[in-house]
Every structure is written in C-alpha cells, then in structure tokens.
C-alpha cells in the first residue's frame, strides 16, 4: 500500500498497555458520526502490529453492533484515490479526548450488504513484527430508539472493542450517531395535474423536495415514462436560480422548490412520469411523481369549482380502519351540472366508497375519520354506529336525495365471507361476516354509493371519499411496514338541460360534447399491523383447587403502526384482561393469565385467542394446559352448593376495568343442591386499595306469605329517599324544562327501566303537560293515580292507618282497579293481604299492599339494572346528542340508586346466608377501589371472598381420591373455600381548561356565549355531569347541549353555554363539573361578571361649557345657549325630570354643588325659539358635535373601524375608501344611525312640561326618540355680603343639573355647567 492510498486515520497510533502490540487507526475513544440507518454499513480500516520478536496471539471481542473482518471484499474494491478521501477525521486536542470520524456516503453506496454479513474474526496470530490490516464494521439497526427513528432524529449507539494478548490489553470505547434518511415531496400525492389547457399558454406549478431527517441526503430525478417524447421539451424543471434541475444535495431538515413550467404545443393528453431517488438509501426507497396535462384548442368556460384541497392525503393509515376526506364542489354556472367519478391508480388492497354528505352533515352510513375527535373506527363497526343500521341494511329513515343519480358500480367492494371455507376456524371472524352482510345491504340503497352527482346552479355539495385497507399477508416483503399508494379521482363535469334530464342513463349523459374534467390526486400510506405472541403453550402444571396461579403472555407488535389486540376465551377457571389493548409500534406488552381451579380435572385443556382487531388474519391461538388436584378437599363444597356468575358455575368474578373512587357491583347466585337447608357464612378480606362488601336483598315475605316488617320499612323509606335524591327521570328534568319555558312543554316518554319509584303510578298517556309556576314539582301526576311522595293531599279524605300517613293515596275504587290491572298484566306476583280482622279496612289493605309490592318489585328491578347496566367503561358511540345525554343521566341515576338501596335497608350486609332446600339466594359483591396514601394505584386488584359451610348434613361424607371417607365427627370439618375477585384499576382524571371564566361588564338585557373545556387525562372514556348551584343567579346560565356527555380517552370537549343575567350586581357563580366515575375527581369553574342595570336614557354630553369672553355678570342671563341632547334608549315611553341640584332633593341623593368662590350657575330653560334656533345652528355647524346614535350603530362603527385598520395595514385603497365613506355616513346619522333632532324638529315626538319658572322640566320621550333642550345659565351669589367690593374675574364657576326618571331617584345623571363669571365680591 502506497502513502497516497492511506486513509486519514492511519496517523493515529496507540500502543497497548504493556506495549506488546499497537493499534493504528482506532483511538481509545472513538465517535462515528453521521451514519445512515438505511443499510449503509460504516467500514473503518485499522492496523494491528506485533511489536515483539516472537509470535503473538491476540483475541478480539466486540460489544454492540460491531464486527471485525480481516478480508472484506467491499474494502478491497475501493481504489487508492477513494481510500484517501473515505474518512474525515477531526483530531482531538489531547490524548484523552474523543476522536470523531465521518465515513463518505458516496463510497458506502457501492458496498454490497452481502459481503458485510460475513463472519468476523475472534482471534489472530501475528508473527514477529507483523502488521495486518483489519476492517471494523458498524451495522446500525432501526431498533435503537423507536421514537427517534420515527421522528428521523439521530439515534445513539454504543459499543466496545477489546484486544487482548495474555495480560496485555487495549480497549476502544466507541459511540455512534445514526439517522434514517427520508425523502419526502410536496404535494404528498406526488402528482401535478393541469386540466383544460390551451395551446400557446404557459402553466407553472411548484414541486417541493424535502429532507425529513436530521442528516443530509443526495437525490436525483430522471424521466422513466412519457406519452410523447417530442413534447418533452415543453416541460421544464427549474431550481431557484432558474436553471435546469435534475437533483442535488439537501441539508438536514431542508427543502428545495422545483418550478414545473409547461407550455402547451399540441392538443391531447400529455403524461410524463419521473423517478425521484434517495441516493443514500440502498433499499431502493424511490418516489414517483406524475405530470399530466390536457390540452384543447380554446378555453372552456368553467362550470365547477373545487372548494376543498386539490390534493388529498390520507396520511398514515392502519388497515382495517375506515378513513375519510371531504370534497366540496360548487356550481358556478347558470345551469345544473352533472359530475361523474372514477378512480384510477394503485388501489390494490384498498376498498373505497363514496357518499354524499347531507345538509345537516350526516351520512347514509358512518365512517371513522382519521383526524376527527372521535378517531378512526374498525371496519366491523363502521356500519353499526347508528341504531337505524341493523343487520339487514340501512333503515328506511334515510331518504334518498334527488342529487343521487345511480348506484356506484365502479368502486371496489369488500369480498363477502361466503367464499371462505368454514374449516378455517379462527380466521373466519364474526366481524367479517357482519361487514360483508352490511356491504351487500349497502348496494341495495342508492343513498349508500353513487358515481354521479347533480349540483344545481350556485349550490355547494360535499362528497365523502372513504377508504379502508385490506390486511396484507404476513408473507409479504413489506409486511408491517408503511406502503405508499397513489391514485387519482377523476371528475367529469357536463351540463344537463334541466333536473329531469339527470335521470338519463350514464351512456346518454356521457354523450355531452362539452365536458369539463377535474383531476384530484390522492395518496395514502397504508400499514397492516402484525403481532407475535409468545409462548404458544401455557403449561400451568399441577394446580390445587382453590389456589391461584399466574403465567405471562408476551405480545409483541412487529409493525410500524399501533396494533390493538383483545384476548378471547370461554372458561370458568381462566381469566385475563379481555379489554382491547393498544400496543405502540415495535413495542411489547405483558398479559397476565390466571387460573383458579374449582374441581378436580386431570387433563384440563383450553385455548386463548389473541385477536388482532385490525388484522384478523393475524389471530394467535395459545394453548393452555394444567392438571387440577384437590389436596385440601376444597372441591367438596360443590356437593352442597354452587356459585353461579351469573348462570355459569365458577369460583371467581372479574369486574373488568373499574375506576378508582367508584363502585361496581356483581351478582353471585348461591344454589343449594341439597334437599335440606344450608347456612353459608361469607366473609370478605381486607384490601389495601379498596373495600369489598357483600350485600344481600332484604327478605320480602315471611313463612306465611306476608310482607316482613323489614320490607314494610323499606317500602316506606324508599320513596321518601328517592324524592330527596332528585333523580334525573323526574325532578331535575322538570326543573330544566321550566327553567327555559313556562308554557306547555313536550315531555319525552321514558321507558319503564328508567322510571323512578315515585313515578310508578303515573301512567299518563298525554304527550305534553302544562306546567304551572306555583305547582309542586312532585305533583305532576294526573288525578286518580297513586303518588309515592311524602306529602299529604288536602283534596282527598281517605282514612289511612297512622303508620302510613305519609302516603298520598287515591280513592279505594281506583286502588282496586289498579291492583286488578297489575294482576292481569302479570307484572307482579299476587300480593297477599295484611292480617286484619276488620272487614272495613280490607280495601285499604289491598291498595296499600299493592303499592308496597310494586315499590319492592321496582327496587328489585333497579338492582338488576345496576348489576347489568352500570358501566365502568362507558360507551363512546351514540347516534345523536340526545341519546348520549340520556345515557349519562341514566348512569348518574344508577349510581344514586346504589346509595338509596343501601340507605333504605333494601340491601343489607350479608354474613350468614340461609339457603332453602334446592333454592337459590343471590348475593351482591360491591367493589369500591380507593387510592392509597403515597402509593401509586396498581393496575390489578386482587381480593378474596371466603365461604364457610356451617352445620353440614351428616349423611354426606367427604370423599376424594387422595383422602378416603372418614366417619362424621369433629375432625370432619371442610376447609374454607376461597372465591377470587379481580379487577383492572385505572384513574379517571377530569380537568377543565379554565377555572375562572370572566365575562367582564355586562348589562341585564345582554347575553354572552361562553364555553367550558372538559379534558380527559386518562386513556379510558370519561363521563361528566355539569351541575349548577340551584340559586336564582344560576338560572341565568343556560347550557346549549352536552351538559351530560362522554369524552374519549386523552380528548377534550367544548361545552357551550349562554349567560343572560337577569339581576344586576357582581356575579360570582360556581359551575360544578362532576366526574361520574370518580366521585372525588370533580372540578369547579367560577363564572364572574359585573352586571349593571341597562341605561334607560342617554345624554350626549355631561358637560356644558359656556363662552368665557365676555365673562358673565351676576344675576344676568347668558347670551349663549347650549343644547342638552337626551335620547330614550328603551322601547317604552319614559318621563324624565331635569332640575338643578340645589333644588330640594332626597337626603340620600347627590349633594348640592357650590363653587369655592361663592358663585353658582343656575340653569334656565328659555322659551324663546330664536335662542333655540340659534343654538341649533351653531351646533350643526360645529364639526366636533356628533349626532346621538343607537347601540347598534355604534357597534357597526366599531366593526368598520377595525376593518379600516386592516385595510390600511394591507394597503387596499379601494377598501379604505369604501370603509371611510360608510363611517362618515354612519357618524353623520345616515343609514344605521339616527341624528339628534332639535326641540322643534319633531314636535310630536316629545312633550315638555315646564316647572318652577323654567328652572325645572318634565320631558316625556317616546320609545327610541331623542330631544335637544336649550339651556342658559344665570350666575348667582351664594352667602351673605361682607367687606368691600371689587370686580375680578372668577374662573370656572360651576353649576349642576340632575336628570332622572320621574319615579326613579336612584339612577341620577349629573350634567355639569361651567362658565367664567365677573363677580363683585364683598370683603
């Protein structure tokens, strides 16, 4: 090797610790910088020399992504000139500092990856003073840091190289910075279309080539396909210097704009396909972009305008999930136009649909949206969001619109499951069958799909283009990676004579000669999620009955997109998390599988199916094996009683996801299988993160079939407690209706499952009721019904027993009919009567017993509803906001009913359960997780119930395979049976965007629209309920919608409300935002406002200045007259009083104002019309006097002033002139404003009554009118005359006028009078 071919690191020589060998080219601390994580392997040559005179054996060991080769064909093929420039070395300032090296990417592109995969050296034998050249290979993998790789930042790597010869060592500490090079383009669709070009004209478009990574790249662009090679010269690609550009270098995070200039020369279609290649990506990561132009002889008139984005990018999508984009068209012609659609391009593995969006924003069927608040939706649920969509297709309530011409036959339809053989087992999914059934049903309705659209003149129509990716095969090369697909939506626009011609077949419509074409390029990055589950076999081995044993499953996401998996199994002894689990890209989660045997089974086998929600072809089947033995004879309990949850026999209960500080209930049925009664004692153990309670319902009937005393008390207390609880089904809904309108309000009929005990007898068939302002809230019940409300009625004289005086019972005849009706409907069992010896009270006993039976029966129904329908993980898909509101209200009621049933005594703590022979007794297990102090909440909650059998029948002997039967005695005592309780705990966190909402200054007659931002900081959905304090001021807050709702995980919602104050003063009202699932997680928002009383009249100027030259003389009327302009700001006639302040005035009114010099100005209201006319003339000629304007005109002026500022800043002369002319017109009292009239201008508009020798006035102003009153002043001396006289001018003598409404002395406006007076003062 010559000196000219040595790399730059050849000068770095470092000996070993004992100097027996030396290493050249590898310093002790090495940094490999700017390494491409695209398959470009970094090769660093170095030399190893034996410095001794004998043979030396050196071992080589590496840690990290490193390898050492002695013969590398890639490095051997590098020429001497290339070797000299291959490495760029930044030398260190000292021997202890790190040396940085950068390998040439240009030379690395020529390396073959196959040669770099050869095995490395682990040991070398060097002769005396022998030197050998070695190559260090750094192989960067993309699994260094998932977040950095996806954001295309530098990923750090580290490694170590150790050279050892006996006791002599040399260590190299290496670190590297690698980055993945990514090339992107804008527009992302990689298509540029120029439609309807004209010969001779030049068209320009901009193509942007962008480097998305933190490392530089080199790119090239070449032509790979064209329709006309002769016309290729008409297309130019220019850079920023207007030079031809076919590639270049892009620095980190930079871009380059390429100007695409096309000059049309010939008619027809011109197509050119370019290849843009990232030179630093040997994986052939290329991008294609297409230029297409349609050229005609003359310019065609435009009929259609595209209002949405001309390029549609769906972004990164997951297969199996629907994504949609809106496309809006506007007809800008005078005739109806017909749009026809077709799709061309790479649509392999993608199912597309088109639908028209109605005026209200709805679709014939629902899709998930990738960028909406609700997020994407799995394809099996895409047709099931609305209740109107059933298994048989779309409901008839979705009416066909006249804009839809025909069914869309050009789009691809998902294949049905009929072709799938049933032998595939788990691969044939139920969701796929539902999807195929709905897809076939969609084709039967014209509203579902279409390929033609009629748009009337001037109207705008929105079309939705939706797509879903079909799962790719696991054998594909790009499985689990994003694949870019580009296609084009072509729109052909033609005119039709009228709307009726739109019903012509497509062939007739296509014969139009004048067709306008529009092309919309589209692109999508589709990725199919793949997961791998290990181990494939879970062998629990030998497990004792009543003993818990756990094993873990590792679920790894192998794809670049998040995967959603769900475990499905049917077992009575195996439990695991069955809720959907989201796995981040290239990450692994652990799923715990618990087994809890309940009886002996020597060969237990089960299967767990781990479903990939978005790729059902990737479902994994895990086999479970175990051997169940009973060494402690726990299974012997099954000979006496069974535990059914709910109808399946099992010895555990899984509550599923349960939020902290909430309550969840499950029912366990204890079934006695013996012909003799049993006593079972149930005890719950204590848990660190919550409590477990065992409850049982009260015993309703005694041995004779009569109601027990405890059931009597429950029937009396439950209606009272329910009335006090203010359930949403009765009192709160009533308040919400009466708060908005006191007239006849339609009442939505409630289902029986949502009705309260206080409404059981309210069987009204009317659709609406008239709500009186003074009626009791709970008396909204028609005459002749039973009302379980604790107040007496004065309208009925019914003798009742003293113990039942709280009931308001209708007549006896009605009660008898009511009981008969109940028995005919078989809604309740026949109620036994009270034991009574008097026949006169028999009818009363029948009615009261029927009422109590119905209350207790309803309590049992509510308990069943709580167990079945109390959701700890709320649903998030609703067909309308009303359904969402009703769902959350129902959940709030169910939480309240838990307290009611416990407080009323219907649910009682259970310790000893009496089981009748062959009977069943239910028990309720209530789980209430709680937060532990200074400890994080665990993900799993485990607790136990212990069952102990008392007084076991003596004729049944215990017998198992491991223990023979023993005679009954003291030693024959069964062990305690353990019942497992499991739950997945999570924190439901609610936050609000703003705790203080300051409205500012308002008037009583104004309204302000504000909103609350409710944020969900947890992954699980959040249920919220907004409540007000109930005060008078809280009635001024009216929520538009979403007062009760659900917020998705890590999402937020804006709840709009309107504040319309009815009282003046300082407003400070609290709004409570309750977390339905977390009683301690509620928040409070304070609404603050300063509400003032609206001004009933307006005075243009509160200061009247009279001339200073010449000054006024004492006791002489001023020659100058000023106008006092007053306007009535209300819609009612107002009578105003104008008087001086030194006149008699209430003691609590404003004080009399006298100036310090002893002179006061007294106002006079002259009747001389010449003075008034003179003053009016002077005021009209004054430029600074403006007319009185109403509030609406002032708001218009303020808005125009803001627009004028924007126009001046943007230098728009035409708009500046336009806004200035409008402002001048409004300010002068033109359109939108009313000018100030004089006292004689409209004599019929206002009436003036003069009082107290023209020193006081009473003015009557009609609604919205104004008046100008002439005012003169007289200077009066105040106080006794003492001393000598001198004539000196007095500056700013003052006087005051009070203006107020005749009967309102609290709101007084003071007008100040000022003038200069020549005063002869006496000293």
Short mmCIF file of N, CA, C and O in Angstrom, two decimals, residues 56 192 288 333 405 418 441 486 608 738 814 916 945 973 1007 1015 1052-1053 1067:
data_model
loop_
_atom_site.label_atom_id
_atom_site.label_comp_id
_atom_site.label_asym_id
_atom_site.label_seq_id
_atom_site.Cartn_x
_atom_site.Cartn_y
_atom_site.Cartn_z
N UNK A 56 2.72 -13.85 18.42
CA UNK A 56 1.79 -13.28 19.41
C UNK A 56 0.35 -13.62 19.00
O UNK A 56 -0.04 -13.41 17.84
N UNK A 192 -49.04 16.15 -10.27
CA UNK A 192 -49.38 17.51 -10.69
C UNK A 192 -50.22 17.40 -11.95
O UNK A 192 -49.75 16.89 -12.98
N UNK A 288 -42.11 8.23 -7.05
CA UNK A 288 -42.51 8.60 -8.40
C UNK A 288 -43.47 9.79 -8.31
O UNK A 288 -44.28 9.88 -7.38
N UNK A 333 -71.96 27.92 -12.64
CA UNK A 333 -72.64 28.22 -13.90
C UNK A 333 -74.10 28.50 -13.64
O UNK A 333 -74.58 28.49 -12.50
N UNK A 405 -77.90 9.96 -8.61
CA UNK A 405 -78.47 9.51 -9.86
C UNK A 405 -78.51 7.99 -9.94
O UNK A 405 -79.52 7.40 -10.27
N UNK A 418 -68.72 -15.47 2.01
CA UNK A 418 -69.30 -16.72 1.54
C UNK A 418 -68.25 -17.62 0.90
O UNK A 418 -68.39 -18.83 0.88
N UNK A 441 -75.88 -5.15 1.85
CA UNK A 441 -77.10 -4.37 2.05
C UNK A 441 -76.94 -2.94 1.55
O UNK A 441 -77.90 -2.33 1.09
N UNK A 486 -50.72 5.61 -4.48
CA UNK A 486 -51.24 6.83 -5.08
C UNK A 486 -52.28 6.47 -6.12
O UNK A 486 -52.12 5.49 -6.87
N UNK A 608 -56.75 -19.83 24.24
CA UNK A 608 -56.90 -18.38 24.32
C UNK A 608 -56.60 -17.81 22.94
O UNK A 608 -55.53 -18.04 22.39
N UNK A 738 -88.81 23.77 33.00
CA UNK A 738 -89.43 25.00 33.50
C UNK A 738 -88.45 26.16 33.49
O UNK A 738 -88.86 27.32 33.42
N UNK A 814 -110.27 3.29 42.85
CA UNK A 814 -109.15 3.32 41.90
C UNK A 814 -108.07 2.32 42.31
O UNK A 814 -107.49 1.64 41.47
N UNK A 916 -82.51 -22.12 51.19
CA UNK A 916 -83.58 -23.11 51.33
C UNK A 916 -83.27 -24.36 50.52
O UNK A 916 -82.39 -24.35 49.64
N UNK A 945 -63.16 -13.69 48.59
CA UNK A 945 -64.31 -13.97 49.44
C UNK A 945 -64.13 -15.38 50.01
O UNK A 945 -63.72 -16.30 49.29
N UNK A 973 -64.30 -31.50 59.25
CA UNK A 973 -64.69 -30.11 59.04
C UNK A 973 -64.08 -29.66 57.71
O UNK A 973 -62.86 -29.71 57.51
N UNK A 1007 -76.56 39.15 26.46
CA UNK A 1007 -76.24 37.73 26.55
C UNK A 1007 -74.81 37.52 26.09
O UNK A 1007 -74.33 38.21 25.18
N UNK A 1015 -61.46 18.22 29.79
CA UNK A 1015 -60.34 17.42 29.30
C UNK A 1015 -60.29 16.09 30.03
O UNK A 1015 -60.44 16.06 31.25
N UNK A 1052 -60.75 16.06 24.52
CA UNK A 1052 -61.39 17.18 25.20
C UNK A 1052 -62.69 17.51 24.48
O UNK A 1052 -62.90 17.10 23.32
N UNK A 1053 -63.51 18.27 25.16
CA UNK A 1053 -64.80 18.67 24.58
C UNK A 1053 -65.15 20.07 25.06
O UNK A 1053 -64.94 20.41 26.22
N UNK A 1067 -71.52 39.28 39.87
CA UNK A 1067 -71.94 37.90 39.64
C UNK A 1067 -70.74 36.98 39.88
O UNK A 1067 -69.68 37.15 39.27
#
